[in-house]
PDB file of C-alpha atoms in Angstrom:
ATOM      1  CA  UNK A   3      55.216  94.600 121.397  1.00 49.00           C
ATOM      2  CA  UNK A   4      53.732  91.301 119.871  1.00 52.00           C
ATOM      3  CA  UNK A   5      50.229  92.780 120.203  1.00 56.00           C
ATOM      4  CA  UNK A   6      50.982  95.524 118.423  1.00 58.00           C
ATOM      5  CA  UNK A   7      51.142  94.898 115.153  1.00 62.00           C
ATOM      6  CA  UNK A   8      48.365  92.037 115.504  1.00 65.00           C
ATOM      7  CA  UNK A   9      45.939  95.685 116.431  1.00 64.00           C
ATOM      8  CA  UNK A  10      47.380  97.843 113.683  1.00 58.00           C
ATOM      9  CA  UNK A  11      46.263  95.534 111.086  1.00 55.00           C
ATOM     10  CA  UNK A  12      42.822  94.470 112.686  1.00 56.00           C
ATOM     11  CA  UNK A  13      42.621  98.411 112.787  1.00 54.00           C
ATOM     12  CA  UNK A  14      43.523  99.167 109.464  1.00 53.00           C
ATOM     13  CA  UNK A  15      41.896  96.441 108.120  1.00 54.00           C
ATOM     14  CA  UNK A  16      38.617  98.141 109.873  1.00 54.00           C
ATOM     15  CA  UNK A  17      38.932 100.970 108.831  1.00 51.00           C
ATOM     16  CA  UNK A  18      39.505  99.855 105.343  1.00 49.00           C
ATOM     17  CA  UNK A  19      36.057  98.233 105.232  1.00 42.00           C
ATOM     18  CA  UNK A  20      34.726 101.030 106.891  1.00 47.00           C
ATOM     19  CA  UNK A  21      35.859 103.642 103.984  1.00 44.00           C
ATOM     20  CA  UNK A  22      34.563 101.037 101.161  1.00 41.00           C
ATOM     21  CA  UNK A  23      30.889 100.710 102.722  1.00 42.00           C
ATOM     22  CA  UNK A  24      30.579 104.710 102.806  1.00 42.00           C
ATOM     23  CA  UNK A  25      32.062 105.028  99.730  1.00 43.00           C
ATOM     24  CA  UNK A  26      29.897 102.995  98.104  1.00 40.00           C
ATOM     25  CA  UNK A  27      26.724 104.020  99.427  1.00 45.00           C
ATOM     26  CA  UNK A  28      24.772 105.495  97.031  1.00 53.00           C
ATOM     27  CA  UNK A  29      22.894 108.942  97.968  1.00 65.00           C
ATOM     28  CA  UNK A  30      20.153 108.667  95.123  1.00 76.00           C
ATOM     29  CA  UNK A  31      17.897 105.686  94.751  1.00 87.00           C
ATOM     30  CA  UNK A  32      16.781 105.324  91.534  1.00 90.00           C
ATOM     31  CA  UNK A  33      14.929 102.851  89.417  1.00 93.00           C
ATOM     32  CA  UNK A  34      13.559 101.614  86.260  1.00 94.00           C
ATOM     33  CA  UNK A  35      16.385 104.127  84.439  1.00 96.00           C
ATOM     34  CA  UNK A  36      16.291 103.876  80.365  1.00 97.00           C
ATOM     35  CA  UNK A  37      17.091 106.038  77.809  1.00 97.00           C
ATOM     36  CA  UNK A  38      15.751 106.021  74.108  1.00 97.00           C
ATOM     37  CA  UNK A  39      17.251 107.689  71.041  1.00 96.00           C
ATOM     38  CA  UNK A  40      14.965 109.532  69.158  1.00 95.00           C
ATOM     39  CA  UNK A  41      15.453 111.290  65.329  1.00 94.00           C
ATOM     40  CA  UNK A  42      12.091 113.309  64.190  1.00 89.00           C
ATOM     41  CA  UNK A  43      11.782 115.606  61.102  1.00 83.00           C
ATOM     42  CA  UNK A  44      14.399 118.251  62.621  1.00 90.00           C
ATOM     43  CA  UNK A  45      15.157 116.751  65.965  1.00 94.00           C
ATOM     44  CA  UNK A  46      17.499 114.512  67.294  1.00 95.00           C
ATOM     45  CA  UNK A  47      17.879 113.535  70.907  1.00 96.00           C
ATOM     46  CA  UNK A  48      16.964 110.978  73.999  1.00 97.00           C
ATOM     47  CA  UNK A  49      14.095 110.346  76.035  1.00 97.00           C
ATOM     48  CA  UNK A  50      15.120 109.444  80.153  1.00 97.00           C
ATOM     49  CA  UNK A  51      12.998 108.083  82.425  1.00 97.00           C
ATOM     50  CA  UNK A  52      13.335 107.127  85.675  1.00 96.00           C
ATOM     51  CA  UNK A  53      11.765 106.940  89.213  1.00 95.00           C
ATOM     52  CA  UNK A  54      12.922 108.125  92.637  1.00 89.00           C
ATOM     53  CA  UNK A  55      10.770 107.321  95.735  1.00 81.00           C
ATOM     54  CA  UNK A  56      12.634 109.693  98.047  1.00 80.00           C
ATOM     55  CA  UNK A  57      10.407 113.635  97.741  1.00 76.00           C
ATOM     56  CA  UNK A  58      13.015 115.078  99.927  1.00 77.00           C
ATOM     57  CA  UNK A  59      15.359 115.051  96.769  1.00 84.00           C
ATOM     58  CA  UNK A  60      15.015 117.298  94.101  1.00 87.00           C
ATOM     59  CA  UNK A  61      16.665 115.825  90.400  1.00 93.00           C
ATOM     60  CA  UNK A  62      18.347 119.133  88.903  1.00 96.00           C
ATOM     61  CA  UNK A  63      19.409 117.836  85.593  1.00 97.00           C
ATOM     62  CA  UNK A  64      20.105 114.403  83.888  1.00 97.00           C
ATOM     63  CA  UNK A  65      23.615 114.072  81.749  1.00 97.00           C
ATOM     64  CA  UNK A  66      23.200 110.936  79.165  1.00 97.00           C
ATOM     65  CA  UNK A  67      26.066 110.694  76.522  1.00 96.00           C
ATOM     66  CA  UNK A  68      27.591 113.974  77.483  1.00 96.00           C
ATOM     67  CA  UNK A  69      24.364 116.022  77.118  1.00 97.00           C
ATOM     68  CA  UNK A  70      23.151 118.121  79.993  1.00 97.00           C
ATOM     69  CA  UNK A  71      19.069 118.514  80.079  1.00 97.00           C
ATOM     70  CA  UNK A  72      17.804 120.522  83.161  1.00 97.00           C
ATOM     71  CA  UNK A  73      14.803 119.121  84.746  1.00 96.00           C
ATOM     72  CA  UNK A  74      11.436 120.621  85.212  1.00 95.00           C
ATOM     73  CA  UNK A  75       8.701 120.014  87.398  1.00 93.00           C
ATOM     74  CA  UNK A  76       6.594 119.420  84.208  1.00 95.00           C
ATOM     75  CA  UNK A  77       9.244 116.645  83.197  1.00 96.00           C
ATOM     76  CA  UNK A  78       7.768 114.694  86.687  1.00 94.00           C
ATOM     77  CA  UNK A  79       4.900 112.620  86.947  1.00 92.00           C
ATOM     78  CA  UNK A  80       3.831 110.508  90.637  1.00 88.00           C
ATOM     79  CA  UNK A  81       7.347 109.444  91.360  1.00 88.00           C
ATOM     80  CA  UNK A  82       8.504 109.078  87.635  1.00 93.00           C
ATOM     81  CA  UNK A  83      10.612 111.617  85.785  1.00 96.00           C
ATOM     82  CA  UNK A  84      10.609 111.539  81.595  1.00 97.00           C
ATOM     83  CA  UNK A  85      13.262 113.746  80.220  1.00 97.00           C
ATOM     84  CA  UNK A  86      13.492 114.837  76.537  1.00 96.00           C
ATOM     85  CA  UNK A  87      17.820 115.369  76.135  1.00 97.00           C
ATOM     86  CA  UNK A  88      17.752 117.024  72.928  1.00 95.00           C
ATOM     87  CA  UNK A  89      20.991 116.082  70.916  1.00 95.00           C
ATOM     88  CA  UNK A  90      20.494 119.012  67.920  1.00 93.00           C
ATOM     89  CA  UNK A  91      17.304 120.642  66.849  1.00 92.00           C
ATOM     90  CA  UNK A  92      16.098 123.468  63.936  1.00 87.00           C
ATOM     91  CA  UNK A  93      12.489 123.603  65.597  1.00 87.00           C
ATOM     92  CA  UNK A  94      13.937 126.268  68.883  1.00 88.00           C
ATOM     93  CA  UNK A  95      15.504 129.123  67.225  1.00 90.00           C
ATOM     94  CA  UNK A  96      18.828 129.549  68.523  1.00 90.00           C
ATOM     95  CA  UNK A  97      18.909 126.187  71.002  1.00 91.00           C
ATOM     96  CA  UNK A  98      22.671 125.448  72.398  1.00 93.00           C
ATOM     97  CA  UNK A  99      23.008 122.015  73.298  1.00 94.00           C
ATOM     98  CA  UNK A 100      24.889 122.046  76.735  1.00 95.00           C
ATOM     99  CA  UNK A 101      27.479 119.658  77.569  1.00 95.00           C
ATOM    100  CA  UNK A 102      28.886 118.079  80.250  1.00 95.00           C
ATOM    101  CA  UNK A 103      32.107 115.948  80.967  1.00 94.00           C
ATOM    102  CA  UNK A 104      30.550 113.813  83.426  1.00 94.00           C
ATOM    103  CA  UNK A 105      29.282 110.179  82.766  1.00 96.00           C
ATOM    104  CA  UNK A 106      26.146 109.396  82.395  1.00 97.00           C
ATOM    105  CA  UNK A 107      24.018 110.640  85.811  1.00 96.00           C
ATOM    106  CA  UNK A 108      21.996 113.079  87.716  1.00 96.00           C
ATOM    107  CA  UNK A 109      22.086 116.062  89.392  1.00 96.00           C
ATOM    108  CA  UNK A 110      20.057 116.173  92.581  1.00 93.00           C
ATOM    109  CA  UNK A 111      19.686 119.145  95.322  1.00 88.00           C
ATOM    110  CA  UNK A 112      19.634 117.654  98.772  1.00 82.00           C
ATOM    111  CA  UNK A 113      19.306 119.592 101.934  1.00 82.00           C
ATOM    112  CA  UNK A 114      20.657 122.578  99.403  1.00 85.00           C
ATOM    113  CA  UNK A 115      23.629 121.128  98.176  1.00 88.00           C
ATOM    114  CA  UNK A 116      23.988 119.904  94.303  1.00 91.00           C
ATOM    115  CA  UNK A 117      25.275 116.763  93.882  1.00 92.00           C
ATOM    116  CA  UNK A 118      26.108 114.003  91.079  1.00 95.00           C
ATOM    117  CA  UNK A 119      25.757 110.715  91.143  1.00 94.00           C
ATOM    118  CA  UNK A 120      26.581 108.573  87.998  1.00 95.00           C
ATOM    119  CA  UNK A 121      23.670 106.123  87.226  1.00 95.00           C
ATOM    120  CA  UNK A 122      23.587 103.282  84.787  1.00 95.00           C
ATOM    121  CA  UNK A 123      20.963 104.445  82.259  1.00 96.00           C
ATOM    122  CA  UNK A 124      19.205 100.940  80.035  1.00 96.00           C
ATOM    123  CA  UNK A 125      19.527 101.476  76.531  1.00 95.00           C
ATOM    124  CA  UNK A 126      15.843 100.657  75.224  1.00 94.00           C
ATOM    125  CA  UNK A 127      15.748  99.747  71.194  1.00 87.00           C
ATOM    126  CA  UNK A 128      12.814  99.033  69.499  1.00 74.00           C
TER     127      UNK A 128
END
Protein backbone atom coordinates (compact mmCIF):
# COMPACT_ATOMS: atom_id res chain seq x y z
CA UNK A 1 0.00 0.00 0.00
CA UNK A 2 3.00 2.47 0.53
CA UNK A 3 3.67 2.40 -3.23
CA UNK A 4 0.55 3.34 -4.02
CA UNK A 5 0.04 6.60 -3.49
CA UNK A 6 3.88 7.39 -4.32
CA UNK A 7 2.40 6.06 -8.33
CA UNK A 8 -0.87 7.95 -8.21
CA UNK A 9 0.84 11.16 -7.88
CA UNK A 10 3.90 10.45 -10.25
CA UNK A 11 0.82 9.48 -12.52
CA UNK A 12 -1.19 12.34 -12.10
CA UNK A 13 1.47 14.53 -12.00
CA UNK A 14 2.24 13.00 -15.71
CA UNK A 15 -0.52 13.29 -16.93
CA UNK A 16 -0.89 16.80 -15.79
CA UNK A 17 2.14 17.85 -17.84
CA UNK A 18 1.01 15.84 -20.49
CA UNK A 19 -2.52 17.84 -20.86
CA UNK A 20 -0.54 21.36 -20.52
CA UNK A 21 2.03 20.55 -23.48
CA UNK A 22 -1.05 19.60 -25.88
CA UNK A 23 -2.93 22.23 -24.73
CA UNK A 24 -0.64 24.62 -25.45
CA UNK A 25 0.50 23.64 -28.71
CA UNK A 26 -0.39 25.92 -31.10
CA UNK A 27 -1.98 24.54 -34.54
CA UNK A 28 -1.18 27.79 -36.66
CA UNK A 29 2.29 29.21 -36.97
CA UNK A 30 2.23 32.57 -37.66
CA UNK A 31 4.58 35.48 -37.87
CA UNK A 32 5.38 39.02 -38.31
CA UNK A 33 1.39 39.71 -37.23
CA UNK A 34 0.48 43.69 -37.09
CA UNK A 35 -2.41 45.50 -37.52
CA UNK A 36 -2.77 49.28 -38.57
CA UNK A 37 -5.76 51.58 -38.14
CA UNK A 38 -6.64 53.34 -41.02
CA UNK A 39 -9.41 56.53 -41.47
CA UNK A 40 -9.67 57.71 -45.36
CA UNK A 41 -12.27 60.20 -46.79
CA UNK A 42 -15.31 57.69 -46.01
CA UNK A 43 -13.52 54.71 -44.64
CA UNK A 44 -12.51 53.56 -41.49
CA UNK A 45 -10.88 50.26 -40.72
CA UNK A 46 -7.45 48.04 -40.19
CA UNK A 47 -4.91 46.71 -42.32
CA UNK A 48 -3.52 42.80 -41.05
CA UNK A 49 -0.69 41.29 -42.16
CA UNK A 50 0.84 38.34 -41.43
CA UNK A 51 2.79 35.25 -42.72
CA UNK A 52 2.22 31.51 -42.44
CA UNK A 53 4.84 29.08 -43.89
CA UNK A 54 2.62 26.01 -43.62
CA UNK A 55 0.45 25.76 -47.60
CA UNK A 56 -1.42 22.90 -46.21
CA UNK A 57 -3.48 25.54 -44.15
CA UNK A 58 -5.90 27.63 -45.58
CA UNK A 59 -6.58 31.25 -43.33
CA UNK A 60 -10.55 31.64 -43.64
CA UNK A 61 -10.98 34.93 -41.99
CA UNK A 62 -9.02 37.24 -39.54
CA UNK A 63 -11.13 38.78 -36.35
CA UNK A 64 -9.11 42.05 -34.99
CA UNK A 65 -11.11 44.16 -32.38
CA UNK A 66 -14.28 42.23 -32.86
CA UNK A 67 -14.42 42.65 -36.67
CA UNK A 68 -14.70 39.61 -38.87
CA UNK A 69 -12.93 40.12 -42.54
CA UNK A 70 -13.04 36.91 -44.73
CA UNK A 71 -9.93 36.22 -46.56
CA UNK A 72 -9.32 35.99 -50.21
CA UNK A 73 -6.82 34.49 -52.25
CA UNK A 74 -6.17 38.03 -53.65
CA UNK A 75 -5.54 39.20 -49.91
CA UNK A 76 -2.22 36.55 -50.19
CA UNK A 77 1.00 37.26 -51.51
CA UNK A 78 4.31 34.39 -51.36
CA UNK A 79 3.60 33.36 -47.84
CA UNK A 80 2.25 36.82 -46.59
CA UNK A 81 -1.41 37.65 -46.13
CA UNK A 82 -2.53 41.69 -46.01
CA UNK A 83 -6.06 42.05 -44.91
CA UNK A 84 -8.12 45.29 -45.23
CA UNK A 85 -10.85 44.83 -41.84
CA UNK A 86 -13.08 47.54 -42.72
CA UNK A 87 -14.52 49.14 -39.44
CA UNK A 88 -17.51 51.42 -41.36
CA UNK A 89 -17.53 52.60 -44.91
CA UNK A 90 -20.05 54.94 -47.38
CA UNK A 91 -17.86 53.92 -50.54
CA UNK A 92 -19.83 49.91 -50.79
CA UNK A 93 -23.41 50.58 -50.96
CA UNK A 94 -25.07 48.69 -48.40
CA UNK A 95 -21.67 47.07 -46.58
CA UNK A 96 -22.58 45.28 -43.04
CA UNK A 97 -19.70 45.15 -40.94
CA UNK A 98 -19.70 41.53 -39.43
CA UNK A 99 -18.83 40.85 -35.98
CA UNK A 100 -17.49 38.41 -34.00
CA UNK A 101 -17.18 37.68 -30.15
CA UNK A 102 -13.96 36.08 -30.38
CA UNK A 103 -10.54 37.76 -29.51
CA UNK A 104 -8.42 38.82 -31.73
CA UNK A 105 -7.39 35.62 -34.26
CA UNK A 106 -7.81 33.56 -37.31
CA UNK A 107 -9.81 31.25 -38.85
CA UNK A 108 -7.96 28.51 -40.69
CA UNK A 109 -9.42 25.26 -42.64
CA UNK A 110 -7.19 22.30 -41.96
CA UNK A 111 -7.71 18.88 -43.32
CA UNK A 112 -11.54 20.39 -43.72
CA UNK A 113 -12.21 21.41 -40.41
CA UNK A 114 -12.50 25.34 -39.38
CA UNK A 115 -10.72 26.25 -36.61
CA UNK A 116 -9.69 29.44 -34.39
CA UNK A 117 -6.81 30.20 -32.93
CA UNK A 118 -6.38 33.57 -31.03
CA UNK A 119 -3.13 35.36 -32.18
CA UNK A 120 -1.47 38.37 -30.69
CA UNK A 121 -1.81 40.96 -33.48
CA UNK A 122 1.30 44.20 -33.06
CA UNK A 123 -0.29 47.38 -33.00
CA UNK A 124 1.87 49.43 -35.66
CA UNK A 125 1.51 53.52 -35.18
CA UNK A 126 3.09 55.80 -37.25
Amino acid sequence: MKNSIPKAVFFLFSFGLFFLFSCSKQLLDVKNQTYKSYNSNSERGYKVSFVLNDTAIVPKSVVINGIIQDISMANKSGDTYQVNVIAQTALIRNYKVKLDKKENGIYFEKNSNIFFQPVKFKLITD
